[in-house]
Tab-separated table of C-alpha atoms and ligand atoms in Angstrom:
chain	number	residue	atom	x	y	z
A	709	MET	CA	8.415	-21.257	15.916
A	710	HIS	CA	4.938	-19.768	15.009
A	711	ASP	CA	2.087	-21.585	13.272
A	712	VAL	CA	1.783	-18.926	10.826
A	713	ILE	CA	3.489	-15.805	9.774
A	714	ILE	CA	1.426	-13.207	7.781
A	715	ILE	CA	3.478	-10.473	5.843
A	716	GLY	CA	1.189	-7.397	5.575
A	717	GLY	CA	-1.303	-5.816	7.931
A	718	GLY	CA	-3.966	-4.708	5.451
A	719	PRO	CA	-7.487	-5.984	5.192
A	720	ALA	CA	-6.298	-9.318	3.792
A	721	GLY	CA	-3.501	-9.936	6.433
A	722	LEU	CA	-5.775	-8.866	9.265
A	723	SER	CA	-8.669	-11.012	8.145
A	724	THR	CA	-6.343	-14.079	7.836
A	725	ALA	CA	-4.884	-13.172	11.347
A	726	PHE	CA	-8.337	-13.000	12.870
A	727	TRP	CA	-9.416	-16.290	11.362
A	728	CYS	CA	-6.131	-18.012	12.372
A	729	ASP	CA	-6.668	-16.782	15.775
A	730	GLU	CA	-10.127	-18.011	16.078
A	731	LEU	CA	-8.994	-21.433	14.720
A	732	GLY	CA	-6.419	-21.599	17.549
A	733	LEU	CA	-3.277	-20.999	15.479
A	734	ASP	CA	-0.226	-19.329	16.858
A	735	THR	CA	-0.131	-16.292	14.674
A	736	LEU	CA	2.130	-13.357	13.994
A	737	VAL	CA	1.657	-10.499	11.642
A	738	LEU	CA	4.326	-8.324	10.352
A	739	GLU	CA	3.490	-4.973	9.102
A	740	GLN	CA	6.245	-2.540	7.743
A	741	SER	CA	4.345	0.675	8.438
A	742	GLU	CA	3.585	2.320	11.636
A	743	GLN	CA	-0.044	1.645	11.319
A	744	ILE	CA	-2.140	-1.495	10.019
A	745	GLY	CA	-4.891	-0.922	7.469
A	746	GLY	CA	-2.928	-0.750	4.202
A	747	GLN	CA	-4.646	1.075	1.340
A	748	LEU	CA	-7.688	1.960	3.685
A	749	HIS	CA	-5.550	4.900	4.714
A	750	ARG	CA	-5.913	6.099	1.137
A	751	VAL	CA	-9.637	5.563	0.642
A	752	TYR	CA	-11.145	9.046	0.998
A	753	ASN	CA	-14.457	7.957	-0.853
A	754	PRO	CA	-17.466	6.361	1.171
A	755	ILE	CA	-17.213	2.696	1.260
A	756	ASN	CA	-20.783	1.301	0.614
A	757	ASN	CA	-19.905	-2.018	-0.903
A	758	TYR	CA	-18.684	-3.964	2.127
A	759	LEU	CA	-21.651	-6.050	3.267
A	760	GLY	CA	-23.138	-5.277	6.557
A	761	LEU	CA	-20.897	-2.119	7.165
A	762	LYS	CA	-20.916	1.467	5.669
A	763	ALA	CA	-18.160	3.787	6.297
A	764	ARG	CA	-17.588	7.357	5.347
A	765	ASN	CA	-14.054	6.385	4.326
A	766	GLY	CA	-11.130	3.789	4.650
A	767	PRO	CA	-9.893	5.054	8.010
A	768	GLU	CA	-13.379	4.729	9.307
A	769	LEU	CA	-13.827	1.171	8.192
A	770	LEU	CA	-10.514	0.504	9.786
A	771	GLU	CA	-11.869	1.488	13.140
A	772	HIS	CA	-14.061	-1.349	12.944
A	773	PHE	CA	-11.331	-3.691	11.809
A	774	THR	CA	-8.994	-2.481	14.671
A	775	ALA	CA	-11.643	-3.150	17.359
A	776	ASP	CA	-11.780	-6.638	16.396
A	777	VAL	CA	-7.914	-6.983	16.081
A	778	ASP	CA	-7.614	-5.488	19.601
A	779	SER	CA	-9.909	-8.059	20.964
A	780	ALA	CA	-7.954	-11.095	19.193
A	781	GLU	CA	-4.937	-12.692	20.595
A	782	PHE	CA	-2.636	-12.827	17.598
A	783	ASP	CA	0.701	-10.959	17.802
A	784	LEU	CA	1.087	-7.887	15.452
A	785	TRP	CA	4.426	-6.110	15.041
A	786	THR	CA	4.184	-2.875	13.250
A	787	GLN	CA	7.276	-0.859	11.717
A	788	THR	CA	8.804	-4.266	11.110
A	789	SER	CA	11.135	-4.479	8.139
A	790	ILE	CA	11.947	-7.865	6.662
A	791	SER	CA	15.380	-8.265	5.181
A	792	SER	CA	15.022	-11.599	3.689
A	793	VAL	CA	12.714	-14.636	3.614
A	794	ASP	CA	13.171	-18.211	2.440
A	795	LEU	CA	9.739	-19.448	1.519
A	796	LYS	CA	10.819	-23.102	1.208
A	797	THR	CA	12.280	-23.249	4.785
A	798	LYS	CA	9.767	-20.673	6.232
A	799	ARG	CA	12.820	-18.755	7.733
A	800	LEU	CA	12.571	-14.905	7.991
A	801	VAL	CA	15.149	-12.478	8.921
A	802	LEU	CA	14.169	-9.108	10.254
A	803	ALA	CA	16.199	-5.978	9.469
A	804	SER	CA	16.976	-5.966	13.402
A	805	GLY	CA	18.862	-9.393	12.700
A	806	GLU	CA	16.100	-11.369	14.413
A	807	GLU	CA	15.187	-14.741	12.857
A	808	LEU	CA	11.699	-15.966	12.855
A	809	HIS	CA	10.302	-19.615	11.683
A	810	SER	CA	6.834	-20.652	11.092
A	811	ILE	CA	5.223	-23.614	9.639
A	812	ALA	CA	3.034	-21.496	7.076
A	813	ILE	CA	3.651	-18.035	5.610
A	814	VAL	CA	0.947	-15.930	4.232
A	815	ILE	CA	1.787	-13.222	1.729
A	816	ALA	CA	-0.604	-10.352	2.149
A	817	THR	CA	1.552	-7.516	0.938
A	818	GLY	CA	-0.950	-5.886	-1.444
A	819	VAL	CA	-0.231	-3.278	-4.126
A	820	ARG	CA	1.403	0.003	-4.458
A	821	PRO	CA	0.587	3.062	-7.019
A	822	ARG	CA	2.674	2.549	-10.094
A	823	GLU	CA	5.035	5.370	-10.644
A	824	LEU	CA	5.562	7.286	-13.842
A	825	GLY	CA	9.337	7.321	-13.329
A	826	VAL	CA	9.788	11.065	-14.663
A	827	PRO	CA	11.905	13.943	-13.335
A	828	GLY	CA	10.157	15.926	-10.667
A	829	GLU	CA	7.607	12.985	-9.646
A	830	LYS	CA	9.304	12.293	-6.233
A	831	GLU	CA	10.871	15.729	-5.917
A	832	PHE	CA	7.627	17.612	-5.631
A	833	ILE	CA	5.869	15.247	-3.242
A	834	GLY	CA	3.904	17.573	-0.800
A	835	LYS	CA	4.847	20.561	-3.261
A	836	GLY	CA	2.180	20.272	-5.948
A	837	MET	CA	1.874	16.388	-6.405
A	838	ILE	CA	-1.774	15.784	-5.674
A	839	GLY	CA	-2.262	12.487	-3.510
A	840	SER	CA	-6.005	12.345	-3.988
A	841	GLY	CA	-8.620	14.399	-5.677
A	842	ALA	CA	-11.144	13.696	-2.922
A	843	ARG	CA	-8.922	14.761	-0.206
A	844	ASP	CA	-6.856	17.579	-1.673
A	845	ARG	CA	-9.093	19.339	-4.207
A	846	GLU	CA	-9.617	22.485	-1.785
A	847	LEU	CA	-5.984	22.833	-1.633
A	848	PHE	CA	-5.957	23.153	-5.400
A	849	ALA	CA	-9.198	25.007	-5.825
A	850	GLY	CA	-8.543	27.839	-8.240
A	851	HIS	CA	-5.482	26.493	-9.916
A	852	ASP	CA	-4.795	24.675	-13.088
A	853	VAL	CA	-3.782	21.104	-12.699
A	854	CYS	CA	-2.878	17.974	-14.820
A	855	VAL	CA	-4.132	14.449	-14.274
A	856	VAL	CA	-2.124	11.408	-15.794
A	857	GLY	CA	-4.031	8.177	-16.577
A	858	GLY	CA	-7.111	6.887	-18.381
A	859	GLY	CA	-8.850	4.552	-16.083
A	860	ASP	CA	-11.446	4.894	-13.624
A	861	ALA	CA	-9.368	6.330	-10.965
A	862	ALA	CA	-7.622	8.996	-13.131
A	863	VAL	CA	-11.033	10.076	-14.794
A	864	GLU	CA	-12.897	10.054	-11.379
A	865	ASN	CA	-10.115	12.313	-9.875
A	866	ALA	CA	-10.133	14.575	-12.951
A	867	LEU	CA	-13.907	14.908	-12.331
A	868	LEU	CA	-13.431	15.819	-8.757
A	869	LEU	CA	-10.756	18.439	-9.434
A	870	ALA	CA	-12.678	19.960	-12.373
A	871	GLU	CA	-15.383	21.017	-9.736
A	872	VAL	CA	-12.972	23.407	-8.294
A	873	CYS	CA	-10.153	24.066	-10.867
A	874	PRO	CA	-10.314	26.448	-13.820
A	875	THR	CA	-8.612	23.783	-16.077
A	876	VAL	CA	-7.849	20.093	-15.787
A	877	THR	CA	-5.542	18.424	-18.407
A	878	LEU	CA	-5.845	14.701	-18.586
A	879	VAL	CA	-3.056	12.958	-20.214
A	880	HIS	CA	-3.335	9.575	-21.376
A	881	ARG	CA	-0.948	7.497	-23.337
A	882	GLY	CA	-3.601	5.080	-24.959
A	883	LYS	CA	-5.835	6.005	-27.995
A	884	LYS	CA	-8.960	5.806	-25.837
A	885	LEU	CA	-9.797	6.351	-22.046
A	886	ARG	CA	-10.432	2.992	-20.433
A	887	ALA	CA	-12.645	4.476	-17.721
A	888	ARG	CA	-16.248	3.431	-17.290
A	889	ARG	CA	-18.635	4.981	-19.770
A	890	GLU	CA	-20.590	7.130	-17.130
A	891	PHE	CA	-17.273	8.793	-15.952
A	892	ILE	CA	-16.353	9.615	-19.673
A	893	GLU	CA	-19.788	11.035	-20.299
A	894	GLN	CA	-19.388	13.180	-17.220
A	895	LEU	CA	-15.957	14.187	-18.276
A	896	GLN	CA	-17.131	15.165	-21.858
A	897	ALA	CA	-19.784	17.505	-20.285
A	898	LYS	CA	-16.962	19.397	-18.443
A	899	HIS	CA	-15.855	22.417	-20.565
A	900	CYS	CA	-12.748	22.995	-18.233
A	901	VAL	CA	-11.253	19.471	-19.103
A	902	THR	CA	-8.964	18.947	-22.152
A	903	VAL	CA	-7.935	15.213	-22.609
A	904	PHE	CA	-4.797	14.543	-24.602
A	905	THR	CA	-4.792	10.875	-25.709
A	906	GLU	CA	-1.688	9.104	-27.146
A	907	SER	CA	0.338	11.618	-25.055
A	908	VAL	CA	2.664	11.234	-22.283
A	909	LEU	CA	3.905	13.488	-19.411
A	910	THR	CA	7.620	13.544	-19.729
A	911	ARG	CA	8.625	15.882	-16.931
A	912	ILE	CA	7.276	17.787	-13.960
A	913	ILE	CA	8.982	21.202	-13.793
A	914	GLY	CA	9.287	23.852	-11.027
A	915	ASN	CA	11.561	25.624	-8.371
A	916	ASP	CA	10.114	25.218	-4.996
A	917	ARG	CA	6.970	23.592	-6.213
A	918	VAL	CA	5.245	22.352	-9.386
A	919	GLU	CA	4.882	25.092	-11.812
A	920	ALA	CA	4.471	23.318	-15.134
A	921	VAL	CA	4.568	19.867	-16.900
A	922	GLU	CA	6.020	18.799	-20.037
A	923	ILE	CA	3.743	16.731	-22.434
A	924	GLN	CA	4.604	14.865	-25.553
A	925	ARG	CA	1.731	14.521	-27.929
A	926	LYS	CA	2.166	11.760	-30.359
A	927	GLN	CA	5.517	10.091	-31.094
A	928	GLY	CA	7.779	12.465	-33.061
A	929	LEU	CA	5.970	15.781	-32.050
A	930	LYS	CA	8.044	18.092	-29.981
A	931	PRO	CA	7.119	18.240	-26.300
A	932	PHE	CA	5.536	21.321	-24.970
A	933	GLN	CA	5.199	22.887	-21.505
A	934	LEU	CA	1.984	23.627	-19.815
A	935	ALA	CA	1.724	25.766	-16.730
A	936	VAL	CA	-0.059	23.900	-13.972
A	937	ARG	CA	-0.090	24.078	-9.882
A	938	GLY	CA	-0.802	20.382	-9.482
A	939	VAL	CA	-0.224	16.977	-10.831
A	940	LEU	CA	-2.040	13.835	-10.066
A	941	ILE	CA	-0.874	10.466	-11.253
A	942	ARG	CA	-3.121	7.524	-11.452
A	943	ILE	CA	-1.652	4.871	-13.910
A	944	GLY	CA	-2.496	1.789	-11.964
A	945	VAL	CA	-0.918	-0.278	-9.246
A	946	GLU	CA	1.774	-2.955	-9.010
A	947	PRO	CA	2.131	-5.845	-6.470
A	948	ASN	CA	4.576	-5.837	-3.593
A	949	THR	CA	6.383	-8.870	-4.410
A	950	ASP	CA	9.962	-7.660	-4.407
A	951	LEU	CA	10.635	-9.559	-1.259
A	952	PHE	CA	9.916	-13.043	-2.691
A	953	ARG	CA	9.327	-12.671	-6.435
A	954	ALA	CA	12.270	-14.969	-7.460
A	955	GLN	CA	10.843	-17.857	-5.017
A	956	VAL	CA	7.311	-17.915	-6.026
A	957	GLU	CA	5.307	-18.101	-9.183
A	958	THR	CA	3.818	-14.828	-10.423
A	959	ASP	CA	2.129	-13.781	-13.618
A	960	GLU	CA	3.507	-11.473	-16.220
A	961	ARG	CA	2.481	-8.512	-14.039
A	962	GLY	CA	4.210	-9.854	-10.823
A	963	TYR	CA	0.908	-10.945	-9.179
A	964	VAL	CA	1.335	-14.117	-7.112
A	965	VAL	CA	-0.441	-17.062	-8.586
A	966	VAL	CA	-2.550	-19.113	-6.185
A	967	THR	CA	-4.740	-22.134	-6.204
A	968	ARG	CA	-8.307	-22.027	-4.930
A	969	GLU	CA	-6.911	-22.782	-1.552
A	970	GLN	CA	-4.980	-19.460	-1.769
A	971	GLU	CA	-1.898	-21.564	-1.875
A	972	THR	CA	1.223	-20.729	-3.906
A	973	ASN	CA	3.349	-23.207	-5.916
A	974	VAL	CA	5.469	-23.494	-2.583
A	975	PRO	CA	3.757	-25.765	-0.264
A	976	MET	CA	2.530	-24.061	2.926
A	977	VAL	CA	3.044	-20.576	1.459
A	978	PHE	CA	-0.204	-18.824	0.759
A	979	ALA	CA	-1.078	-15.522	-0.783
A	980	VAL	CA	-4.285	-13.311	-0.073
A	981	GLY	CA	-5.783	-10.073	-1.005
A	982	ASP	CA	-4.645	-7.757	-3.705
A	983	VAL	CA	-1.131	-9.096	-4.141
A	984	SER	CA	-2.793	-12.263	-5.678
A	985	ASN	CA	-5.868	-10.817	-7.059
A	986	PRO	CA	-5.440	-8.613	-10.164
A	987	LEU	CA	-9.105	-9.237	-11.455
A	988	ALA	CA	-11.106	-8.152	-8.419
A	989	PRO	CA	-9.144	-6.232	-5.877
A	990	THR	CA	-11.604	-5.341	-3.164
A	991	ILE	CA	-11.830	-5.276	0.684
A	992	SER	CA	-14.343	-8.140	0.537
A	993	SER	CA	-12.333	-10.366	-1.750
A	994	SER	CA	-9.267	-9.670	0.426
A	995	THR	CA	-11.018	-10.475	3.647
A	996	GLY	CA	-12.553	-13.732	2.043
A	997	ALA	CA	-9.336	-14.867	0.734
A	998	GLY	CA	-7.913	-14.483	4.316
A	999	ALA	CA	-10.738	-16.608	5.795
A	1000	THR	CA	-9.977	-19.325	3.057
A	1001	ALA	CA	-6.263	-19.287	3.744
A	1002	ALA	CA	-6.620	-19.540	7.473
A	1003	LYS	CA	-9.207	-22.500	7.238
A	1004	VAL	CA	-7.074	-24.409	4.929
A	1005	ILE	CA	-3.892	-23.980	7.149
A	1006	ALA	CA	-5.752	-24.893	10.184
A	1007	SER	CA	-7.085	-28.136	8.700
A	1008	ARG	CA	-3.633	-28.851	7.391
A	1009	LEU	CA	-2.114	-28.393	10.664
A	1010	ASN	CA	-4.786	-30.450	12.528
A	1011	ALA	CA	-4.415	-33.216	10.247
A	1012	LYS	CA	-0.737	-33.625	11.173
B	1123	LIG	C1	-8.501	5.194	-3.542
B	1123	LIG	C2	-8.934	3.895	-3.239
B	1123	LIG	C3	-10.484	3.404	-3.027
B	1123	LIG	C4	-10.774	2.170	-2.817
B	1123	LIG	N1	-12.186	1.932	-2.626
B	1123	LIG	C5	-12.659	0.845	-2.348
B	1123	LIG	C6	-13.907	0.404	-2.111
B	1123	LIG	O1	-14.823	1.524	-2.221
B	1123	LIG	N2	-14.352	-0.826	-1.895
B	1123	LIG	C7	-13.547	-1.784	-1.800
B	1123	LIG	O2	-13.835	-2.900	-1.522
B	1123	LIG	N3	-12.226	-1.607	-2.140
B	1123	LIG	C8	-11.639	-0.382	-2.361
B	1123	LIG	N4	-10.379	-0.140	-2.406
B	1123	LIG	C9	-9.450	-1.447	-2.565
B	1123	LIG	C10	-9.152	-1.977	-1.186
B	1123	LIG	O3	-8.431	-0.871	-0.476
B	1123	LIG	C11	-8.092	-3.049	-1.318
B	1123	LIG	O4	-8.649	-4.081	-2.266
B	1123	LIG	C12	-7.517	-3.574	-0.028
B	1123	LIG	O5	-6.914	-2.648	0.749
B	1123	LIG	C13	-6.661	-4.715	-0.273
B	1123	LIG	O6	-6.244	-5.172	0.889
B	1123	LIG	P1	-4.839	-6.092	1.156
B	1123	LIG	O7	-4.554	-6.405	2.518
B	1123	LIG	O8	-4.629	-7.107	-0.041
B	1123	LIG	O9	-3.624	-4.914	0.640
B	1123	LIG	P2	-3.120	-3.582	1.253
B	1123	LIG	O10	-4.424	-2.794	1.684
B	1123	LIG	O11	-2.433	-2.921	0.142
B	1123	LIG	O12	-2.283	-3.895	2.445
B	1123	LIG	C14	-0.999	-4.454	2.279
B	1123	LIG	C15	-0.227	-4.298	3.494
B	1123	LIG	O13	1.005	-4.921	3.421
B	1123	LIG	C16	2.048	-4.134	3.934
B	1123	LIG	N5	3.242	-4.572	3.311
B	1123	LIG	C17	3.770	-4.521	2.028
B	1123	LIG	N6	4.931	-5.073	1.841
B	1123	LIG	C18	5.291	-5.480	3.128
B	1123	LIG	C19	6.506	-6.099	3.551
B	1123	LIG	N7	7.505	-6.403	2.769
B	1123	LIG	N8	6.580	-6.427	4.811
B	1123	LIG	C20	5.567	-6.087	5.693
B	1123	LIG	N9	4.551	-5.339	5.368
B	1123	LIG	C21	4.415	-5.314	4.079
B	1123	LIG	C22	1.661	-2.679	3.458
B	1123	LIG	O14	2.358	-1.790	4.238
B	1123	LIG	C23	0.218	-2.751	3.867
B	1123	LIG	O15	-0.162	-2.319	5.124
B	1123	LIG	C24	-9.845	1.121	-2.696
B	1123	LIG	C25	-8.494	1.316	-2.852
B	1123	LIG	C26	-8.049	2.740	-3.077
B	1123	LIG	C27	-6.592	2.885	-3.219
């Protein structure tokens, strides 16, 4: 029996664990991946907005987090897959069959990139699907590429690719791009960028690797094919709540609803970080929410 089991070892889960440990709680973190850090592994841009620390990218910031985690005494199990969780009774069953119990559970499972769900999207991972403009643009230098999405992330990536690619085609299903104005102005100044609004990418085509995409412009028009060597998809994220969605209140997009104490509608079940924060998903808000949850849990347990 642990005081607290935290599901997810990203910034939110680690901060919660760090605080729980400092407050004397017996704490266990369960992380499904090989490594802790969550989305920090996908941050290739400099992080200049985390107060007190600057980092060239997510992995560099993670090194600082890891140093603190190593000096703390909470238990951390990576590569741990959870088969089921009963939030009411606080009973978890791992894929290994092991059963775990705790007084409090903290959901810190973050978000994952939303998939387009078109043929070729999974098949061509590592064969023309671009993970990140910042990381991969040299690999696609000199080649035509397509970017899907209309928000900041899509437009920022299109801008990065436009520095090295002869053509960048941005496909967005809405009428207008949603990205911030400065990004859109920069995009408009790039002659190599074509923007198709009210359009959808319907298929990624190729033999051994991406060779073309199929695009449908406006409803009713016939789709056409465009030869490209790379495709980058940035159409938002979705919360990782599959494990417990039926047991806890979520909003219409699946984000866990919490009180200002970070508690869900199930007593002693908390949610922190991006999984419960659709409005301001940042490293600072994630670590802050972790501190709040830990302090609330400690005060409840000490009051018993
Ligand atoms: C490209 C990019 C750039 C960014 N730049 C910035 C920036 O400059 N500044 C900033 O503040 N923020 C930035 N962010 C956002 C920031 O990374 C996130 O807000 C932050 O990582 C959220 O932390 P989290 O712990 O809530 O979730 P995550 O980082 O998503 O971590 C969740 C963890 O939970 C694990 N998990 C999920 N499901 C399970 C399960 N069932 N069992 C066990 N473990 C599970 C995952 O494997 C993961 O390790 C950026 C994000 C991206 C993608």
